[in-house]
mmCIF file of C-alpha atoms in Angstrom:
data_model
loop_
_atom_site.group_PDB
_atom_site.id
_atom_site.type_symbol
_atom_site.label_atom_id
_atom_site.label_comp_id
_atom_site.label_asym_id
_atom_site.label_seq_id
_atom_site.Cartn_x
_atom_site.Cartn_y
_atom_site.Cartn_z
ATOM 1 C CA MET U 105 154.879 94.976 130.703
ATOM 2 C CA ALA U 106 152.756 98.250 131.701
ATOM 3 C CA ASP U 107 154.214 101.474 130.178
ATOM 4 C CA ASP U 108 154.763 102.906 133.698
ATOM 5 C CA SER U 109 156.491 99.871 135.148
ATOM 6 C CA SER U 110 160.061 101.163 134.020
ATOM 7 C CA ASP U 111 161.733 104.614 133.254
ATOM 8 C CA SER U 112 164.408 102.910 131.149
ATOM 9 C CA CYS U 113 165.046 100.539 128.495
ATOM 10 C CA THR U 114 165.258 96.978 129.764
ATOM 11 C CA LEU U 115 168.223 95.991 127.378
ATOM 12 C CA CYS U 116 170.498 99.191 127.322
ATOM 13 C CA GLY U 117 169.166 101.005 130.237
ATOM 14 C CA MET U 118 168.711 104.210 128.511
ATOM 15 C CA ARG U 119 166.174 106.555 130.072
ATOM 16 C CA PHE U 120 162.861 107.256 128.307
ATOM 17 C CA ASN U 121 161.964 110.858 127.595
ATOM 18 C CA LEU U 122 160.147 112.681 125.093
ATOM 19 C CA ILE U 123 162.718 111.879 122.217
ATOM 20 C CA ASN U 124 163.672 108.414 123.556
ATOM 21 C CA ARG U 125 160.060 106.885 123.683
ATOM 22 C CA ARG U 126 159.224 103.526 125.133
ATOM 23 C CA HIS U 127 158.155 100.713 122.882
ATOM 24 C CA HIS U 128 157.235 97.124 123.432
ATOM 25 C CA CYS U 129 158.735 94.145 121.696
ATOM 26 C CA ARG U 130 155.717 92.339 119.947
ATOM 27 C CA ALA U 131 157.496 89.030 120.197
ATOM 28 C CA CYS U 132 158.234 88.904 124.220
ATOM 29 C CA GLY U 133 156.756 92.083 125.483
ATOM 30 C CA ARG U 134 159.838 93.408 126.792
ATOM 31 C CA LEU U 135 159.869 97.505 127.352
ATOM 32 C CA THR U 136 162.609 99.177 125.152
ATOM 33 C CA CYS U 137 163.733 101.912 123.309
ATOM 34 C CA HIS U 138 163.855 102.578 119.543
ATOM 35 C CA ALA U 139 167.298 101.698 119.150
ATOM 36 C CA CYS U 140 167.055 98.207 120.893
ATOM 37 C CA ALA U 141 163.627 97.307 119.184
ATOM 38 C CA PRO U 142 163.237 98.961 115.710
ATOM 39 C CA ARG U 143 160.554 97.383 112.837
ATOM 40 C CA ARG U 144 161.756 94.208 111.597
ATOM 41 C CA ARG U 145 160.220 91.194 109.813
ATOM 42 C CA LEU U 146 160.067 87.976 112.076
ATOM 43 C CA PRO U 147 158.634 84.680 111.517
ATOM 44 C CA GLU U 148 154.830 84.852 112.494
ATOM 45 C CA SER U 149 155.463 81.995 115.106
ATOM 46 C CA TRP U 150 157.664 84.306 117.113
ATOM 47 C CA LEU U 151 155.123 87.202 117.608
ATOM 48 C CA GLY U 152 152.413 87.486 120.170
ATOM 49 C CA PRO U 153 148.875 87.072 119.419
ATOM 50 C CA ARG U 154 148.176 90.561 119.202
ATOM 51 C CA MET U 155 150.148 90.259 115.708
ATOM 52 C CA HIS U 156 148.332 87.205 114.249
ATOM 53 C CA GLY U 157 145.553 88.860 112.169
ATOM 54 C CA GLY U 158 142.893 89.517 114.953
ATOM 55 C CA GLY U 159 140.632 91.573 112.379
ATOM 56 C CA SER U 160 143.358 94.140 111.638
ATOM 57 C CA GLY U 161 144.013 92.774 108.197
ATOM 58 C CA ARG U 162 147.847 92.577 109.196
ATOM 59 C CA GLY U 163 150.127 89.843 110.474
ATOM 60 C CA GLY U 164 151.333 88.179 107.213
ATOM 61 C CA GLY U 165 148.803 86.547 105.106
ATOM 62 C CA GLY U 166 149.095 85.596 101.445
ATOM 63 C CA GLY U 167 150.960 82.346 102.178
ATOM 64 C CA SER U 168 154.027 84.171 103.843
ATOM 65 C CA SER U 169 155.541 82.650 107.141
ATOM 66 C CA TYR U 170 156.770 86.288 107.966
ATOM 67 C CA ALA U 171 154.522 88.902 109.643
ATOM 68 C CA GLU U 172 154.467 92.726 108.537
ATOM 69 C CA PRO U 173 157.284 94.568 110.089
ATOM 70 C CA ALA U 174 156.801 94.841 113.928
ATOM 71 C CA ARG U 175 158.798 95.890 116.654
ATOM 72 C CA ALA U 176 161.196 93.363 117.950
ATOM 73 C CA CYS U 177 163.851 93.548 120.404
ATOM 74 C CA ASP U 178 167.395 92.488 119.609
ATOM 75 C CA GLU U 179 167.490 89.486 121.686
ATOM 76 C CA CYS U 180 164.210 88.115 120.024
ATOM 77 C CA VAL U 181 165.654 88.794 116.436
ATOM 78 C CA ARG U 182 168.867 86.646 117.633
ATOM 79 C CA ARG U 183 166.778 83.939 119.080
ATOM 80 C CA ALA U 184 164.694 83.862 115.679
ATOM 81 C CA ALA U 185 167.633 84.078 113.644
ATOM 82 C CA ALA U 186 169.313 80.919 115.228
ATOM 83 C CA ASP U 187 166.085 79.353 115.108
ATOM 84 C CA VAL U 188 165.910 79.726 111.515
ATOM 85 C CA ALA U 189 169.389 78.978 110.973
ATOM 86 C CA GLN U 190 168.741 75.607 112.850
ATOM 87 C CA GLN U 191 165.975 74.600 110.543
ATOM 88 C CA GLY U 192 168.143 75.584 107.698
ATOM 89 C CA VAL U 193 171.043 73.102 108.838
ATOM 90 C CA MET U 194 168.165 70.357 109.448
ATOM 91 C CA ILE U 195 166.618 70.721 106.071
ATOM 92 C CA GLU U 196 170.323 70.562 104.370
ATOM 93 C CA THR U 197 171.094 67.434 106.417
ATOM 94 C CA TRP U 198 167.906 65.888 105.373
ATOM 95 C CA VAL U 199 168.381 66.808 101.702
ATOM 96 C CA ARG U 200 171.951 65.462 101.640
ATOM 97 C CA LYS U 201 170.905 62.042 103.010
ATOM 98 C CA PRO U 202 170.759 59.050 100.404
ATOM 99 C CA PRO U 203 166.954 57.982 99.852
ATOM 100 C CA ALA U 204 167.478 54.337 101.978
ATOM 101 C CA VAL U 205 168.489 56.509 104.852
ATOM 102 C CA GLN U 206 165.523 59.191 104.308
ATOM 103 C CA ASP U 207 163.149 55.784 104.143
ATOM 104 C CA ALA U 208 164.564 54.419 107.172
ATOM 105 C CA VAL U 209 164.183 57.785 109.007
ATOM 106 C CA LEU U 210 160.438 57.898 107.863
ATOM 107 C CA SER U 211 159.714 54.525 109.163
ATOM 108 C CA ASN U 212 161.295 55.077 112.609
ATOM 109 C CA PRO U 213 161.493 59.008 113.168
ATOM 110 C CA ALA U 214 162.626 58.377 116.772
ATOM 111 C CA ARG U 215 165.996 57.482 115.648
ATOM 112 C CA GLU U 216 166.789 60.728 113.789
#
């Protein structure tokens, strides 16, 4: 979204001025205020292409699945948290299944 395309935060509606500056969510590109998009750590898969290395020496690395802190709006953080929670539930369910069930799932993954 272009910087001049909105004069207020797309989430809370607060008007931008010299003190309340405009920022872009690095996950979705939404134009937000500081309060609605503070710097946070998100899974790299949720961040836009500008945050994936690109020669800047930033964007995770070292085997981490999380990027360096970047601006992310509250809505994207909620979606990322729900996604991570869902993955955790899937992993817990998998770990609790007896080995015979795991073998059956591996031989026919469409049933799971």
